[in-house]
Amino acid sequence: MKKIAFLLMLAFAASHASAQVELKLGHFGAEDHPAQTAAKQFASNVDKRTGGKVRIKIFPNNQLGNPPEVLEQAVLGAIDMSLSGQDQIAKYVPKFDAVSTPFAFKDYAMADKVLDGDFKKWVAKDLEAKGLVYLSAWEWGFREVSNSKRPILKPEDMKGLKIRTPPAFAYQAFVEACGGLVQTIGFSELVMAMKTGVVDGQENPIAVIYNLKLYESQKYISMLNYTYSSMTHVVSKRVWDKLTPEQQKIIQEESDSASKLMRHLVRDQEATQIAEMKKLGIRIDTPDLAPFKAAMPSAYEKVKVKVGAKNFDEFMAIIKKNGG
C-alpha cells in the first residue's frame, strides 16, 4: 500500500512538473517604450529556460485596464503579473509612498542600490500579506516638470500653475509645496489634457515626455529629478506558490535581467531625447535644486503622516545607510 501511494505521488509530481503554464503580464508602458522591450526579453528568456513550460503573455499600454485596475487584478489573482507604479502599490502597502519622498535619491546608482537591496527586504512581507511577491524594480525614471507657460527655475515659478499628477500622494505633496495647483488626471488621458490645455503642466520622466510627444504642447522643461519612480514587477503569490522552485528561480533571474535592460535603455536614451527636444526648440533648464529642497518641509510632513512616522523614519534610515 505504501509503495502504491509513493508511486502515485511520483506520478503526480511528474505530471505537475511537465504541465505548461501561461502567465499574463500587464503594464502601462507603450508598445515602443523600453518597458515593452524588457518585457519581451523577460518572456522570451523564461520560455527558453523552462523549455516552454512557462510562457508569459504580455499586455502593454493598459490593454487589461488602467494601472490601478491591473494591479488590483494581480492582487485578486485575476492576472498573474503586473509592472505597477510605486504610487499604485502604495494603496496596498503604504511604505511604497515613502519611496517618492522628494529628493530622497541623489542619483540613479543610489536608487538602484536602495530598491534592489534594503527596500526590497523591507517591503517583501507586506506585499506577501497582500498576495504579491516582489520580483524586481524596473525603470521609469527621475521625474521632471514640464509646462506651457514659463520656465520653472525656482519654486515660486510654479505658483498658480495647474500641474497634472497621477493619483500619487507624494508627487502631489511636491507640487503643492512649490505652490502649484494639483490636477489629478489618469495616465491614459494625459496627452489629451496637455493638447487641450486643460492643465498648464505635468511631471514625468524624460522618456515619457519624449515618447508621448508632450513637448508638442509643453515648451518648457525643468530638470528637477525631484523623485525617482519605477515599475515594480510583482507576481500573484497564489501563482508563484504553484511554480516549481526551479521555475521560480528562472523567473526571478530573468526579472532581474529585464530590470537591468530597461534601466540601460531608458538612461542611454535620455541624453539623446533631451538633445532632440532642444533641436525642436524646447527650452530645457537645469535649475539649482537648493531652493526646491528648502521648500519641501511641508511635503515631508505630509509624507510622514501618510505612511506613518515609523515607516517614514525607517525609510529615511535606509536612505542614510545607502549614502543619502
mmCIF file of C-alpha atoms in Angstrom:
data_model
loop_
_atom_site.group_PDB
_atom_site.id
_atom_site.type_symbol
_atom_site.label_atom_id
_atom_site.label_comp_id
_atom_site.label_asym_id
_atom_site.label_seq_id
_atom_site.Cartn_x
_atom_site.Cartn_y
_atom_site.Cartn_z
ATOM 1 C CA MET A 1 0.000 0.000 0.000
ATOM 2 C CA LYS A 2 2.819 2.362 0.898
ATOM 3 C CA LYS A 3 4.564 1.534 -2.387
ATOM 4 C CA ILE A 4 1.410 2.354 -4.377
ATOM 5 C CA ALA A 5 0.987 5.655 -2.549
ATOM 6 C CA PHE A 6 4.625 6.511 -3.230
ATOM 7 C CA LEU A 7 4.262 5.720 -6.949
ATOM 8 C CA LEU A 8 1.099 7.850 -7.159
ATOM 9 C CA MET A 9 2.942 10.725 -5.525
ATOM 10 C CA LEU A 10 5.784 10.417 -8.054
ATOM 11 C CA ALA A 11 3.300 10.325 -10.939
ATOM 12 C CA PHE A 12 1.568 13.448 -9.650
ATOM 13 C CA ALA A 13 4.890 15.252 -9.253
ATOM 14 C CA ALA A 14 5.937 14.266 -12.761
ATOM 15 C CA SER A 15 2.668 15.463 -14.331
ATOM 16 C CA HIS A 16 2.831 18.696 -12.328
ATOM 17 C CA ALA A 17 6.413 19.328 -13.450
ATOM 18 C CA SER A 18 5.543 18.764 -17.131
ATOM 19 C CA ALA A 19 2.440 20.973 -17.153
ATOM 20 C CA GLN A 20 2.625 24.121 -19.258
ATOM 21 C CA VAL A 21 1.762 27.382 -17.561
ATOM 22 C CA GLU A 22 0.802 30.640 -19.303
ATOM 23 C CA LEU A 23 1.111 33.760 -17.190
ATOM 24 C CA LYS A 24 -0.415 37.117 -18.088
ATOM 25 C CA LEU A 25 1.743 40.217 -17.558
ATOM 26 C CA GLY A 26 0.027 43.619 -17.745
ATOM 27 C CA HIS A 27 1.704 47.035 -17.785
ATOM 28 C CA PHE A 28 1.103 50.656 -18.748
ATOM 29 C CA GLY A 29 4.144 51.233 -20.990
ATOM 30 C CA ALA A 30 3.505 51.888 -24.688
ATOM 31 C CA GLU A 31 4.412 49.267 -27.298
ATOM 32 C CA ASP A 32 7.543 51.248 -28.250
ATOM 33 C CA HIS A 33 8.587 52.046 -24.660
ATOM 34 C CA PRO A 34 11.628 50.289 -23.141
ATOM 35 C CA ALA A 35 9.226 48.603 -20.692
ATOM 36 C CA GLN A 36 7.849 46.526 -23.552
ATOM 37 C CA THR A 37 11.324 45.729 -24.879
ATOM 38 C CA ALA A 38 12.350 44.489 -21.436
ATOM 39 C CA ALA A 39 9.086 42.568 -21.022
ATOM 40 C CA LYS A 40 9.671 40.800 -24.342
ATOM 41 C CA GLN A 41 13.165 39.783 -23.272
ATOM 42 C CA PHE A 42 11.776 38.525 -19.957
ATOM 43 C CA ALA A 43 9.076 36.441 -21.687
ATOM 44 C CA SER A 44 11.440 35.041 -24.309
ATOM 45 C CA ASN A 45 14.111 34.010 -21.819
ATOM 46 C CA VAL A 46 11.636 32.435 -19.398
ATOM 47 C CA ASP A 47 10.165 30.437 -22.293
ATOM 48 C CA LYS A 48 13.605 29.229 -23.413
ATOM 49 C CA ARG A 49 14.956 28.407 -19.971
ATOM 50 C CA THR A 50 11.841 26.485 -18.891
ATOM 51 C CA GLY A 51 11.674 24.566 -22.161
ATOM 52 C CA GLY A 52 8.332 26.192 -22.954
ATOM 53 C CA LYS A 53 6.753 25.087 -19.677
ATOM 54 C CA VAL A 54 6.278 28.685 -18.507
ATOM 55 C CA ARG A 55 5.125 31.203 -21.089
ATOM 56 C CA ILE A 56 4.473 34.870 -20.479
ATOM 57 C CA LYS A 57 1.764 36.666 -22.460
ATOM 58 C CA ILE A 58 2.342 40.416 -22.393
ATOM 59 C CA PHE A 59 -0.398 43.067 -22.388
ATOM 60 C CA PRO A 60 1.193 46.549 -22.730
ATOM 61 C CA ASN A 61 -0.339 50.010 -22.957
ATOM 62 C CA ASN A 62 -3.174 49.466 -20.440
ATOM 63 C CA GLN A 63 -4.752 46.674 -22.530
ATOM 64 C CA LEU A 64 -6.021 44.961 -19.367
ATOM 65 C CA GLY A 65 -7.233 48.200 -17.777
ATOM 66 C CA ASN A 66 -5.705 51.318 -16.268
ATOM 67 C CA PRO A 67 -2.705 50.894 -13.899
ATOM 68 C CA PRO A 68 -4.709 50.675 -10.633
ATOM 69 C CA GLU A 69 -7.092 48.160 -12.225
ATOM 70 C CA VAL A 70 -4.253 45.957 -13.465
ATOM 71 C CA LEU A 71 -2.644 45.889 -10.030
ATOM 72 C CA GLU A 72 -5.984 45.102 -8.383
ATOM 73 C CA GLN A 73 -6.420 42.176 -10.776
ATOM 74 C CA ALA A 74 -2.965 40.918 -9.789
ATOM 75 C CA VAL A 75 -3.855 41.215 -6.094
ATOM 76 C CA LEU A 76 -7.065 39.270 -6.706
ATOM 77 C CA GLY A 77 -5.262 36.698 -8.837
ATOM 78 C CA ALA A 78 -7.272 37.523 -11.986
ATOM 79 C CA ILE A 79 -3.998 38.213 -13.827
ATOM 80 C CA ASP A 80 -0.656 36.771 -12.876
ATOM 81 C CA MET A 81 1.901 39.590 -13.057
ATOM 82 C CA SER A 82 1.998 43.341 -13.289
ATOM 83 C CA LEU A 83 4.508 46.116 -13.727
ATOM 84 C CA SER A 84 2.956 48.672 -11.406
ATOM 85 C CA GLY A 85 3.967 52.140 -10.284
ATOM 86 C CA GLN A 86 5.078 52.691 -6.715
ATOM 87 C CA ASP A 87 2.114 55.002 -6.190
ATOM 88 C CA GLN A 88 -0.329 52.239 -7.198
ATOM 89 C CA ILE A 89 1.231 49.671 -4.865
ATOM 90 C CA ALA A 90 1.174 52.240 -2.043
ATOM 91 C CA LYS A 91 -2.612 51.824 -1.882
ATOM 92 C CA TYR A 92 -1.969 48.324 -0.541
ATOM 93 C CA VAL A 93 1.428 48.826 1.127
ATOM 94 C CA PRO A 94 1.848 52.448 2.359
ATOM 95 C CA LYS A 95 5.627 52.025 2.632
ATOM 96 C CA PHE A 96 5.791 52.458 -1.160
ATOM 97 C CA ASP A 97 4.724 56.101 -0.791
ATOM 98 C CA ALA A 98 7.931 56.709 1.160
ATOM 99 C CA VAL A 99 9.972 55.926 -1.975
ATOM 100 C CA SER A 100 8.583 59.086 -3.564
ATOM 101 C CA THR A 101 9.766 61.368 -0.752
ATOM 102 C CA PRO A 102 11.036 64.409 -2.696
ATOM 103 C CA PHE A 103 14.803 64.437 -3.282
ATOM 104 C CA ALA A 104 15.385 61.210 -1.335
ATOM 105 C CA PHE A 105 17.675 59.818 -4.056
ATOM 106 C CA LYS A 106 20.678 61.760 -5.292
ATOM 107 C CA ASP A 107 21.235 59.705 -8.457
ATOM 108 C CA TYR A 108 20.330 56.546 -10.355
ATOM 109 C CA ALA A 109 23.056 54.467 -8.701
ATOM 110 C CA MET A 110 21.655 55.205 -5.272
ATOM 111 C CA ALA A 111 18.080 54.429 -6.357
ATOM 112 C CA ASP A 112 19.202 51.070 -7.767
ATOM 113 C CA LYS A 113 21.101 50.179 -4.593
ATOM 114 C CA VAL A 114 18.165 51.012 -2.317
ATOM 115 C CA LEU A 115 15.359 49.427 -4.361
ATOM 116 C CA ASP A 116 17.290 46.241 -5.154
ATOM 117 C CA GLY A 117 18.535 45.852 -1.601
ATOM 118 C CA ASP A 118 17.264 47.178 1.703
ATOM 119 C CA PHE A 119 13.938 48.483 0.373
ATOM 120 C CA LYS A 120 13.048 45.169 -1.263
ATOM 121 C CA LYS A 121 13.696 43.340 2.014
ATOM 122 C CA TRP A 122 11.740 45.994 3.947
ATOM 123 C CA VAL A 123 8.528 45.635 1.929
ATOM 124 C CA ALA A 124 8.602 41.949 0.912
ATOM 125 C CA LYS A 125 6.487 40.642 3.809
ATOM 126 C CA ASP A 126 3.981 43.499 3.483
ATOM 127 C CA LEU A 127 3.483 42.634 -0.195
ATOM 128 C CA GLU A 128 3.109 38.924 0.522
ATOM 129 C CA ALA A 129 0.411 39.757 3.067
ATOM 130 C CA LYS A 130 -1.480 41.356 0.166
ATOM 131 C CA GLY A 131 -0.957 38.339 -2.064
ATOM 132 C CA LEU A 132 2.006 39.637 -4.106
ATOM 133 C CA VAL A 133 5.651 38.650 -4.491
ATOM 134 C CA TYR A 134 8.201 41.401 -5.241
ATOM 135 C CA LEU A 135 10.425 40.319 -8.148
ATOM 136 C CA SER A 136 12.349 43.463 -9.099
ATOM 137 C CA ALA A 137 12.201 47.207 -9.685
ATOM 138 C CA TRP A 138 12.197 48.134 -13.380
ATOM 139 C CA GLU A 139 12.817 51.635 -14.641
ATOM 140 C CA TRP A 140 10.518 54.627 -15.040
ATOM 141 C CA GLY A 141 12.939 57.341 -14.098
ATOM 142 C CA PHE A 142 13.590 60.583 -12.286
ATOM 143 C CA ARG A 143 10.629 62.878 -12.685
ATOM 144 C CA GLU A 144 10.917 66.318 -14.317
ATOM 145 C CA VAL A 145 8.380 69.129 -14.662
ATOM 146 C CA SER A 146 7.141 70.466 -17.997
ATOM 147 C CA ASN A 147 4.663 73.263 -18.707
ATOM 148 C CA SER A 148 3.340 75.526 -21.432
ATOM 149 C CA LYS A 149 3.555 78.879 -19.627
ATOM 150 C CA ARG A 150 7.063 79.749 -18.405
ATOM 151 C CA PRO A 151 10.447 78.379 -17.306
ATOM 152 C CA ILE A 152 10.415 76.943 -13.775
ATOM 153 C CA LEU A 153 13.751 77.915 -12.255
ATOM 154 C CA LYS A 154 12.664 78.243 -8.620
ATOM 155 C CA PRO A 155 9.660 77.025 -6.594
ATOM 156 C CA GLU A 156 7.803 80.319 -6.919
ATOM 157 C CA ASP A 157 7.711 79.891 -10.713
ATOM 158 C CA MET A 158 5.285 77.007 -10.228
ATOM 159 C CA LYS A 159 2.873 79.100 -8.196
ATOM 160 C CA GLY A 160 -0.637 79.097 -9.658
ATOM 161 C CA LEU A 161 0.183 76.670 -12.473
ATOM 162 C CA LYS A 162 -2.232 73.761 -12.924
ATOM 163 C CA ILE A 163 0.040 70.715 -12.814
ATOM 164 C CA ARG A 164 -1.231 67.270 -13.718
ATOM 165 C CA THR A 165 -0.112 64.418 -11.487
ATOM 166 C CA PRO A 166 -1.251 60.806 -11.231
ATOM 167 C CA PRO A 167 -3.200 59.985 -8.059
ATOM 168 C CA ALA A 168 0.146 59.717 -6.272
ATOM 169 C CA PHE A 169 0.269 61.305 -2.858
ATOM 170 C CA ALA A 170 3.958 62.261 -2.664
ATOM 171 C CA TYR A 171 4.020 63.759 -6.175
ATOM 172 C CA GLN A 172 1.099 65.955 -5.238
ATOM 173 C CA ALA A 173 2.790 66.987 -1.979
ATOM 174 C CA PHE A 174 5.788 68.187 -4.023
ATOM 175 C CA VAL A 175 3.675 70.265 -6.407
ATOM 176 C CA GLU A 176 1.724 71.816 -3.530
ATOM 177 C CA ALA A 177 4.925 72.649 -1.631
ATOM 178 C CA CYS A 178 6.050 74.648 -4.672
ATOM 179 C CA GLY A 179 2.721 76.498 -4.898
ATOM 180 C CA GLY A 180 1.348 74.602 -7.885
ATOM 181 C CA LEU A 181 -2.296 73.569 -8.264
ATOM 182 C CA VAL A 182 -2.625 69.786 -8.447
ATOM 183 C CA GLN A 183 -4.868 68.314 -11.144
ATOM 184 C CA THR A 184 -5.300 64.538 -10.916
ATOM 185 C CA ILE A 185 -5.749 63.004 -14.364
ATOM 186 C CA GLY A 186 -5.325 59.356 -15.422
ATOM 187 C CA PHE A 187 -2.278 58.376 -17.474
ATOM 188 C CA SER A 188 -4.404 57.363 -20.469
ATOM 189 C CA GLU A 189 -5.866 60.894 -20.583
ATOM 190 C CA LEU A 190 -2.558 62.725 -20.144
ATOM 191 C CA VAL A 191 -1.827 63.512 -23.806
ATOM 192 C CA MET A 192 -5.283 64.961 -24.473
ATOM 193 C CA ALA A 193 -5.162 67.042 -21.288
ATOM 194 C CA MET A 194 -1.904 68.593 -22.497
ATOM 195 C CA LYS A 195 -3.144 69.216 -26.054
ATOM 196 C CA THR A 196 -6.416 70.816 -24.986
ATOM 197 C CA GLY A 197 -4.826 72.987 -22.309
ATOM 198 C CA VAL A 198 -6.930 71.527 -19.503
ATOM 199 C CA VAL A 199 -3.756 71.848 -17.427
ATOM 200 C CA ASP A 200 -0.644 74.008 -17.707
ATOM 201 C CA GLY A 201 1.929 71.343 -16.993
ATOM 202 C CA GLN A 202 2.756 67.877 -15.762
ATOM 203 C CA GLU A 203 5.599 65.869 -14.230
ATOM 204 C CA ASN A 204 7.133 62.696 -15.662
ATOM 205 C CA PRO A 205 10.487 61.210 -16.651
ATOM 206 C CA ILE A 206 12.101 62.441 -19.873
ATOM 207 C CA ALA A 207 11.326 59.146 -21.647
ATOM 208 C CA VAL A 208 7.598 59.669 -21.075
ATOM 209 C CA ILE A 209 7.690 63.327 -22.130
ATOM 210 C CA TYR A 210 9.541 62.335 -25.302
ATOM 211 C CA ASN A 211 7.680 59.134 -26.228
ATOM 212 C CA LEU A 212 4.241 60.719 -25.745
ATOM 213 C CA LYS A 213 5.411 63.866 -27.584
ATOM 214 C CA LEU A 214 4.258 66.043 -24.694
ATOM 215 C CA TYR A 215 6.814 68.599 -25.882
ATOM 216 C CA GLU A 216 4.387 69.490 -28.687
ATOM 217 C CA SER A 217 2.304 71.370 -26.117
ATOM 218 C CA GLN A 218 4.875 71.742 -23.304
ATOM 219 C CA LYS A 219 7.653 74.095 -24.398
ATOM 220 C CA TYR A 220 9.382 74.379 -21.010
ATOM 221 C CA ILE A 221 11.048 71.501 -19.163
ATOM 222 C CA SER A 222 12.809 71.802 -15.807
ATOM 223 C CA MET A 223 15.262 69.042 -14.908
ATOM 224 C CA LEU A 224 14.487 68.739 -11.208
ATOM 225 C CA ASN A 225 14.971 65.000 -10.611
ATOM 226 C CA TYR A 226 12.644 65.633 -7.702
ATOM 227 C CA THR A 227 11.727 61.989 -7.184
ATOM 228 C CA TYR A 228 12.574 58.617 -8.655
ATOM 229 C CA SER A 229 9.858 56.254 -9.792
ATOM 230 C CA SER A 230 9.982 52.694 -11.017
ATOM 231 C CA MET A 231 7.705 50.000 -12.377
ATOM 232 C CA THR A 232 7.642 47.300 -9.722
ATOM 233 C CA HIS A 233 7.451 43.786 -11.132
ATOM 234 C CA VAL A 234 5.153 41.728 -8.927
ATOM 235 C CA VAL A 235 3.557 38.301 -9.296
ATOM 236 C CA SER A 236 0.473 36.883 -7.629
ATOM 237 C CA LYS A 237 1.582 34.791 -4.639
ATOM 238 C CA ARG A 238 -1.034 32.171 -5.500
ATOM 239 C CA VAL A 239 0.566 31.754 -8.915
ATOM 240 C CA TRP A 240 4.101 31.896 -7.509
ATOM 241 C CA ASP A 241 3.433 29.131 -4.997
ATOM 242 C CA LYS A 242 2.240 26.813 -7.792
ATOM 243 C CA LEU A 243 5.542 27.102 -9.684
ATOM 244 C CA THR A 244 8.414 24.708 -9.088
ATOM 245 C CA PRO A 245 11.483 26.046 -7.226
ATOM 246 C CA GLU A 246 13.455 25.904 -10.487
ATOM 247 C CA GLN A 247 10.768 27.892 -12.337
ATOM 248 C CA GLN A 248 10.710 30.461 -9.535
ATOM 249 C CA LYS A 249 14.494 30.785 -9.770
ATOM 250 C CA ILE A 250 14.356 31.338 -13.537
ATOM 251 C CA ILE A 251 11.578 33.927 -13.296
ATOM 252 C CA GLN A 252 13.424 35.803 -10.553
ATOM 253 C CA GLU A 253 16.687 35.825 -12.509
ATOM 254 C CA GLU A 254 15.032 36.908 -15.752
ATOM 255 C CA SER A 255 13.067 39.637 -13.990
ATOM 256 C CA ASP A 256 16.361 40.969 -12.597
ATOM 257 C CA SER A 257 17.886 40.795 -16.080
ATOM 258 C CA ALA A 258 14.929 42.636 -17.642
ATOM 259 C CA SER A 259 15.192 45.292 -14.926
ATOM 260 C CA LYS A 260 18.830 45.909 -15.847
ATOM 261 C CA LEU A 261 17.968 46.075 -19.557
ATOM 262 C CA MET A 262 15.217 48.617 -19.038
ATOM 263 C CA ARG A 263 17.416 50.811 -16.851
ATOM 264 C CA HIS A 264 20.120 50.686 -19.502
ATOM 265 C CA LEU A 265 17.701 51.562 -22.317
ATOM 266 C CA VAL A 266 15.958 54.428 -20.513
ATOM 267 C CA ARG A 267 19.162 56.036 -19.250
ATOM 268 C CA ASP A 268 21.053 55.697 -22.526
ATOM 269 C CA GLN A 269 18.162 57.240 -24.462
ATOM 270 C CA GLU A 270 17.669 60.160 -22.086
ATOM 271 C CA ALA A 271 20.595 62.297 -23.312
ATOM 272 C CA THR A 272 19.598 61.759 -26.956
ATOM 273 C CA GLN A 273 15.964 62.603 -26.249
ATOM 274 C CA ILE A 274 16.937 65.824 -24.460
ATOM 275 C CA ALA A 275 19.182 66.831 -27.376
ATOM 276 C CA GLU A 276 16.421 66.130 -29.919
ATOM 277 C CA MET A 277 13.856 68.151 -27.980
ATOM 278 C CA LYS A 278 16.283 71.066 -27.765
ATOM 279 C CA LYS A 279 16.661 70.926 -31.545
ATOM 280 C CA LEU A 280 12.871 71.229 -31.782
ATOM 281 C CA GLY A 281 13.037 74.486 -29.831
ATOM 282 C CA ILE A 282 12.083 73.155 -26.392
ATOM 283 C CA ARG A 283 13.671 75.071 -23.538
ATOM 284 C CA ILE A 284 15.246 72.653 -21.057
ATOM 285 C CA ASP A 285 16.644 74.131 -17.852
ATOM 286 C CA THR A 286 18.684 72.577 -15.053
ATOM 287 C CA PRO A 287 17.928 74.834 -12.061
ATOM 288 C CA ASP A 288 19.724 74.993 -8.738
ATOM 289 C CA LEU A 289 17.886 72.414 -6.618
ATOM 290 C CA ALA A 290 18.689 74.010 -3.257
ATOM 291 C CA PRO A 291 15.620 76.338 -3.242
ATOM 292 C CA PHE A 292 13.345 73.432 -4.193
ATOM 293 C CA LYS A 293 14.731 71.250 -1.405
ATOM 294 C CA ALA A 294 14.324 74.135 1.041
ATOM 295 C CA ALA A 295 10.624 74.348 0.119
ATOM 296 C CA MET A 296 9.949 70.701 0.993
ATOM 297 C CA PRO A 297 9.292 70.622 4.800
ATOM 298 C CA SER A 298 5.511 70.655 4.269
ATOM 299 C CA ALA A 299 5.839 67.814 1.731
ATOM 300 C CA TYR A 300 7.955 65.756 4.122
ATOM 301 C CA GLU A 301 5.404 66.240 6.865
ATOM 302 C CA LYS A 302 2.579 65.102 4.579
ATOM 303 C CA VAL A 303 4.527 62.003 3.544
ATOM 304 C CA LYS A 304 5.266 61.206 7.189
ATOM 305 C CA VAL A 305 1.586 61.478 8.116
ATOM 306 C CA LYS A 306 0.536 59.386 5.116
ATOM 307 C CA VAL A 307 2.968 56.491 5.555
ATOM 308 C CA GLY A 308 3.257 56.690 9.330
ATOM 309 C CA ALA A 309 6.091 58.195 11.359
ATOM 310 C CA LYS A 310 7.685 54.789 11.995
ATOM 311 C CA ASN A 311 7.700 53.852 8.319
ATOM 312 C CA PHE A 312 8.994 57.283 7.321
ATOM 313 C CA ASP A 313 11.850 57.143 9.842
ATOM 314 C CA GLU A 314 12.758 53.593 8.790
ATOM 315 C CA PHE A 315 12.825 54.605 5.133
ATOM 316 C CA MET A 316 14.989 57.649 5.819
ATOM 317 C CA ALA A 317 17.348 55.395 7.787
ATOM 318 C CA ILE A 318 17.621 53.193 4.690
ATOM 319 C CA ILE A 319 18.372 56.284 2.593
ATOM 320 C CA LYS A 320 21.067 57.421 5.036
ATOM 321 C CA LYS A 321 22.615 53.934 5.157
ATOM 322 C CA ASN A 322 22.904 53.958 1.355
ATOM 323 C CA GLY A 323 24.559 57.338 1.009
ATOM 324 C CA GLY A 324 21.664 59.765 1.315
#
